[in-house]
PDB file of C-alpha atoms and ligand atoms in Angstrom:
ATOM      1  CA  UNK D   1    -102.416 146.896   9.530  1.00  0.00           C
ATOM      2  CA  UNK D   2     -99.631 144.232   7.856  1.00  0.00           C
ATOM      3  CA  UNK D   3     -97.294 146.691   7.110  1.00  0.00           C
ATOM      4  CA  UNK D   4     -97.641 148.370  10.776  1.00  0.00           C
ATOM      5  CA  UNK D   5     -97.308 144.620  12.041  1.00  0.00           C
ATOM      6  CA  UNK D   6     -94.178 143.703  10.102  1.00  0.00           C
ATOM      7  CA  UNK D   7     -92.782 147.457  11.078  1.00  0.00           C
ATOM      8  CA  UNK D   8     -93.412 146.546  15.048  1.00  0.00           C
ATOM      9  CA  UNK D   9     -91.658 142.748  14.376  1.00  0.00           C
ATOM     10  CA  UNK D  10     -88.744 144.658  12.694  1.00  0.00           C
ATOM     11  CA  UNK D  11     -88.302 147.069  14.995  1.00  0.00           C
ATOM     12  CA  UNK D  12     -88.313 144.142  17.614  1.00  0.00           C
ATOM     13  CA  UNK D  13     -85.627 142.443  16.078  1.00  0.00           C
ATOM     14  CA  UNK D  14     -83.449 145.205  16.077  1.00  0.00           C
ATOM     15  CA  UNK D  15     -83.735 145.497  19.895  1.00  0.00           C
ATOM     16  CA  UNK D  16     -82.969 141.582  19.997  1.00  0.00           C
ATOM     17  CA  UNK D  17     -79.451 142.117  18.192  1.00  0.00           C
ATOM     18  CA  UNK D  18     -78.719 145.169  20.295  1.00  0.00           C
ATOM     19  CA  UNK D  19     -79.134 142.542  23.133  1.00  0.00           C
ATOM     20  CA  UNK D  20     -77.067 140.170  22.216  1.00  0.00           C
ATOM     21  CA  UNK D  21     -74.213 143.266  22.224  1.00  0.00           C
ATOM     22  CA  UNK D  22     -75.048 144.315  25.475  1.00  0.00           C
ATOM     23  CA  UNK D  23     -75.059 140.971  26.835  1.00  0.00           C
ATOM     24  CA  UNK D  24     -71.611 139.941  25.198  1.00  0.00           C
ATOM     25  CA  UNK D  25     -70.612 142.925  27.345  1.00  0.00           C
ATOM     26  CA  UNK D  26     -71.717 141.986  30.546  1.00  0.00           C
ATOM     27  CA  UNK D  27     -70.282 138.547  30.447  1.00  0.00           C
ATOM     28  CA  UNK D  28     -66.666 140.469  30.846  1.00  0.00           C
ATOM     29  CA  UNK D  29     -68.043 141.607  34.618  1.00  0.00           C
ATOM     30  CA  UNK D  30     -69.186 138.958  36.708  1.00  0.00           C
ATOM     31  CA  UNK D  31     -72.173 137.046  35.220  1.00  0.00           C
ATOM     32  CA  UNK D  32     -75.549 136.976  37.344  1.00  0.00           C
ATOM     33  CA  UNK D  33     -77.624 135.266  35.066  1.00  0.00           C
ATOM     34  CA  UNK D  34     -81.100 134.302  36.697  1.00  0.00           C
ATOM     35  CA  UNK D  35     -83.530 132.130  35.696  1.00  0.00           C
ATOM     36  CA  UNK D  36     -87.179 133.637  34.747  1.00  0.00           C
ATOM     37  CA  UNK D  37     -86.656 137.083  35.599  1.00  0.00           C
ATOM     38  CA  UNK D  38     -87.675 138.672  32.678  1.00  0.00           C
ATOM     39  CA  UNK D  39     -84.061 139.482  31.195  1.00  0.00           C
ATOM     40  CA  UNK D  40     -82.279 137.189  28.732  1.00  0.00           C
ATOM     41  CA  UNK D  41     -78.518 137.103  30.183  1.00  0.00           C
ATOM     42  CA  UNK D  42     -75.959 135.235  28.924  1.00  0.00           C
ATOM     43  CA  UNK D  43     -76.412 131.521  28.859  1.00  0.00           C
ATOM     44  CA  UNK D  44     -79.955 131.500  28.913  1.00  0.00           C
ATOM     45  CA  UNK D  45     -82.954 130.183  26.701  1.00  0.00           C
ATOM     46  CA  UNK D  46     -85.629 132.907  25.806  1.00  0.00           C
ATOM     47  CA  UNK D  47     -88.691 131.420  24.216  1.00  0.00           C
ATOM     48  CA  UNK D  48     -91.152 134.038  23.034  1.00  0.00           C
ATOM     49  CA  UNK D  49     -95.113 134.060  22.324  1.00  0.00           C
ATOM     50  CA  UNK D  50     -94.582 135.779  18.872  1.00  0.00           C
ATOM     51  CA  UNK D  51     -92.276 134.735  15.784  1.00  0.00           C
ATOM     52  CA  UNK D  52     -89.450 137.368  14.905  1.00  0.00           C
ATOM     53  CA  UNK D  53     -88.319 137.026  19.146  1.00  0.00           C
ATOM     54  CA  UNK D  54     -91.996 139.180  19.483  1.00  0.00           C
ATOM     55  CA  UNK D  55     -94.251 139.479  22.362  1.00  0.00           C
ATOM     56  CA  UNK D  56     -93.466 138.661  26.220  1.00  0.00           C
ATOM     57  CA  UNK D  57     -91.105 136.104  26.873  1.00  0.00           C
ATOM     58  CA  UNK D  58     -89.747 133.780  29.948  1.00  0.00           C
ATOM     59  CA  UNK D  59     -85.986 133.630  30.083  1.00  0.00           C
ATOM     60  CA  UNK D  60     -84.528 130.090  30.947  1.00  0.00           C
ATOM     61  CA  UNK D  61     -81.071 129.720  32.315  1.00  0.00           C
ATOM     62  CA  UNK D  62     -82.010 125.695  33.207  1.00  0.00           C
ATOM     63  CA  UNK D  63     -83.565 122.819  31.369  1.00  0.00           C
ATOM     64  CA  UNK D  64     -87.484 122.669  31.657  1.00  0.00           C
ATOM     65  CA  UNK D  65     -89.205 118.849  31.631  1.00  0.00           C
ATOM     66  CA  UNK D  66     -92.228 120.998  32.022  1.00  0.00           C
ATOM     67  CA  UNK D  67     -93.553 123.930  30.382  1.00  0.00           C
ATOM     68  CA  UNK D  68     -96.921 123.405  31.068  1.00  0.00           C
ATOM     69  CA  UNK D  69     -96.038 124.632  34.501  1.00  0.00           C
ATOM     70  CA  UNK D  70     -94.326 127.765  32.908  1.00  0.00           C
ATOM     71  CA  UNK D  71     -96.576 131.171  31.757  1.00  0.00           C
ATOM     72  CA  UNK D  72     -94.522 134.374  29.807  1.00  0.00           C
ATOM     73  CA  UNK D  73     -93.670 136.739  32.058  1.00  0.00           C
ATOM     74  CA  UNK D  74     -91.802 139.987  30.372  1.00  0.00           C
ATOM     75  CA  UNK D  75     -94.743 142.738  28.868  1.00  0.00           C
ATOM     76  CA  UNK D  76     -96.500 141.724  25.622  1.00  0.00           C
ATOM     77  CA  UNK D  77     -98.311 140.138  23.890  1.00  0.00           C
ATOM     78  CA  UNK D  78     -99.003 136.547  25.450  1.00  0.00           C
ATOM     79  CA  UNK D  79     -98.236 138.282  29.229  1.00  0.00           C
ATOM     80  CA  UNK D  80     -99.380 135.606  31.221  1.00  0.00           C
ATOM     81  CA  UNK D  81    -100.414 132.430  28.864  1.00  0.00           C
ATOM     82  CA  UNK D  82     -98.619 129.263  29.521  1.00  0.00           C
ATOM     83  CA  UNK D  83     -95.450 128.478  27.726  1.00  0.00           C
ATOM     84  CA  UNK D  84     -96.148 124.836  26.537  1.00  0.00           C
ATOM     85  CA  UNK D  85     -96.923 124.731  23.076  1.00  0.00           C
ATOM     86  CA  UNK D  86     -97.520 128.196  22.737  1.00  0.00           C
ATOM     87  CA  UNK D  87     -93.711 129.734  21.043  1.00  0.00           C
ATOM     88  CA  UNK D  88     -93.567 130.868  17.876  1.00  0.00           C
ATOM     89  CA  UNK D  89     -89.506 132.042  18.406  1.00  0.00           C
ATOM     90  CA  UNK D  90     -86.702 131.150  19.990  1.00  0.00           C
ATOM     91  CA  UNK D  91     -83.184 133.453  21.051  1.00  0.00           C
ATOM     92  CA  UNK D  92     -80.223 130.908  22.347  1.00  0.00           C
ATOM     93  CA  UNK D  93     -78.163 133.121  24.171  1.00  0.00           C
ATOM     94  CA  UNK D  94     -75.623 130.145  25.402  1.00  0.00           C
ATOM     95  CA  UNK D  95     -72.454 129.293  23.926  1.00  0.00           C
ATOM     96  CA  UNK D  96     -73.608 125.600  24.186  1.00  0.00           C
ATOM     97  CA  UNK D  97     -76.818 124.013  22.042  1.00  0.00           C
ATOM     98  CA  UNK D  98     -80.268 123.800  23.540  1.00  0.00           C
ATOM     99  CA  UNK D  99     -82.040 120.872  22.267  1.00  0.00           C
ATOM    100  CA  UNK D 100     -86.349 121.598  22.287  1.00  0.00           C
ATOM    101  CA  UNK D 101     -88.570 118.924  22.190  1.00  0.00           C
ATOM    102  CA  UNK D 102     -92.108 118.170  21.203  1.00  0.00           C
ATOM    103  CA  UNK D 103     -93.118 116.665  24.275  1.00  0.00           C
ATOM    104  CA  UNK D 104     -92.353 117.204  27.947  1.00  0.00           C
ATOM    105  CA  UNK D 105     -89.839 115.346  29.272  1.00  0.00           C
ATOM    106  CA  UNK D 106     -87.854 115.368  26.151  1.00  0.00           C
ATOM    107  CA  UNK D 107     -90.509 113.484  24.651  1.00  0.00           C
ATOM    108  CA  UNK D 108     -92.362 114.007  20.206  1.00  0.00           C
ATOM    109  CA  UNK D 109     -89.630 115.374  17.762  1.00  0.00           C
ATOM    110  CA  UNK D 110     -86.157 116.507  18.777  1.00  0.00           C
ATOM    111  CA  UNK D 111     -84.845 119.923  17.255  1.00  0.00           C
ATOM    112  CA  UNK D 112     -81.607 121.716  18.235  1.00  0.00           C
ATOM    113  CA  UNK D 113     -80.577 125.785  18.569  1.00  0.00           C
ATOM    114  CA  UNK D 114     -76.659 125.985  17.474  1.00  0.00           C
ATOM    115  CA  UNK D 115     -75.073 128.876  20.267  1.00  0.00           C
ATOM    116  CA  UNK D 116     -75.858 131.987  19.956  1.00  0.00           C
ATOM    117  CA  UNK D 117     -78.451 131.795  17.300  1.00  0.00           C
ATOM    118  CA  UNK D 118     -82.041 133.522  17.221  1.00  0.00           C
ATOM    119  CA  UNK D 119     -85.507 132.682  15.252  1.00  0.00           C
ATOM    120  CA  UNK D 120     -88.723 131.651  14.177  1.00  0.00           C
ATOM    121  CA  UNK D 121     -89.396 127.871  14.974  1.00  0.00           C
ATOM    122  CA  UNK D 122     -90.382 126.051  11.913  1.00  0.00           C
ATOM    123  CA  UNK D 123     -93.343 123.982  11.136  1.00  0.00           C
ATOM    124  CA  UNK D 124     -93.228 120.897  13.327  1.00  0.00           C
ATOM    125  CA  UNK D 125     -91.955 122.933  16.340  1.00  0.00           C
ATOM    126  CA  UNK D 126     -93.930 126.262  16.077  1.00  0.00           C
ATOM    127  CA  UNK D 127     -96.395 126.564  19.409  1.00  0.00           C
ATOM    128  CA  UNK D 128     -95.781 122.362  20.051  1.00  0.00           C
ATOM    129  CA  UNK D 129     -92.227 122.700  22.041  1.00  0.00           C
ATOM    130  CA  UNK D 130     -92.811 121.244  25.122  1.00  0.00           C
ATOM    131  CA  UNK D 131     -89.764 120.266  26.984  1.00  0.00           C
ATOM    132  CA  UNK D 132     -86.140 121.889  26.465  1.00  0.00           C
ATOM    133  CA  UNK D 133     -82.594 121.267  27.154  1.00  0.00           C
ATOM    134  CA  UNK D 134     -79.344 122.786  27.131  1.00  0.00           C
ATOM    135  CA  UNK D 135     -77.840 119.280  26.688  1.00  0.00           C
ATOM    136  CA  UNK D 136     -78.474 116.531  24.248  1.00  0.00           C
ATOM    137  CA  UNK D 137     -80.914 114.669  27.020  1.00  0.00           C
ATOM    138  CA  UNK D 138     -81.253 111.498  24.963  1.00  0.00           C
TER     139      UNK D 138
HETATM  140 CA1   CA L 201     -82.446 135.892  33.246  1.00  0.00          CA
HETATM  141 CA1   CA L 202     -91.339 124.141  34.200  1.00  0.00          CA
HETATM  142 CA1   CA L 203     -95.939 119.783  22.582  1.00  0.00          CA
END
């Protein structure tokens, strides 16, 4: 059962980096990036139920005060649940830093994504982000 688990997360993460290609491609046509529609397009936030960028996800092209008002949409595992507290993995598919936060409202502990950067949140941040940012909003 591990070994089928870390097979599934691996072949997951291959599908995230073949994203990020196809995504660097569309940003040549005219980008039509929408907020929580399932798809992570370019400039957008995904934050995902599972470590490894695993299970369903909500795509975020804004900042979010709230996630307790905010459930994972795309198929998966987590379909449904509410996002607040509950992310194990973050993809930052901006060319600009998101800043997550602890608390809603950029409230708790402060962390940061550097552009175009994807993983596992760390201890601390793991299921307890609760607000995020694609700005510095201190
Ligand atoms: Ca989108
Ligand atoms: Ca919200
Ligand atoms: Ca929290």
């Amino acid at each position: 059962m591990k070994n089928t688990a870390a097979l599934r997360r691996t072949l997951r993460t291959v599908v995230a980096l073949g994203a990020l290609g196809a995504g660097a491609l569309v940003t040549a046509a005219p980008a039509t990036a929408a907020n929580k529609d399932g798809h992570l397009d370019y400039h957008e936030f995904s934050l995902n139920f599972q470590d490894s960028q695993a299970g369903s996800f909500t795509d975020f092209l804004y900042d979010e005060s709230l996630l307790s008002n905010d459930r994972f949409i795309t198929a998966g595992d987590g379909r449904g649940q509410i996002v607040d507290n509950n992310a194990e993995s973050y993809f930052n598919f901006d060319n600009v830093t998101w800043y997550v936060y602890t608390g809603s409202y950029h409230g708790g502990v402060e962390g940061w994504i550097p552009a175009e950067h994807w993983g596992d949140f760390s201890t601390g941040f793991t299921n307890q982000v609760s607000s995020i940012y694609d700005n510095d909003a201190n």
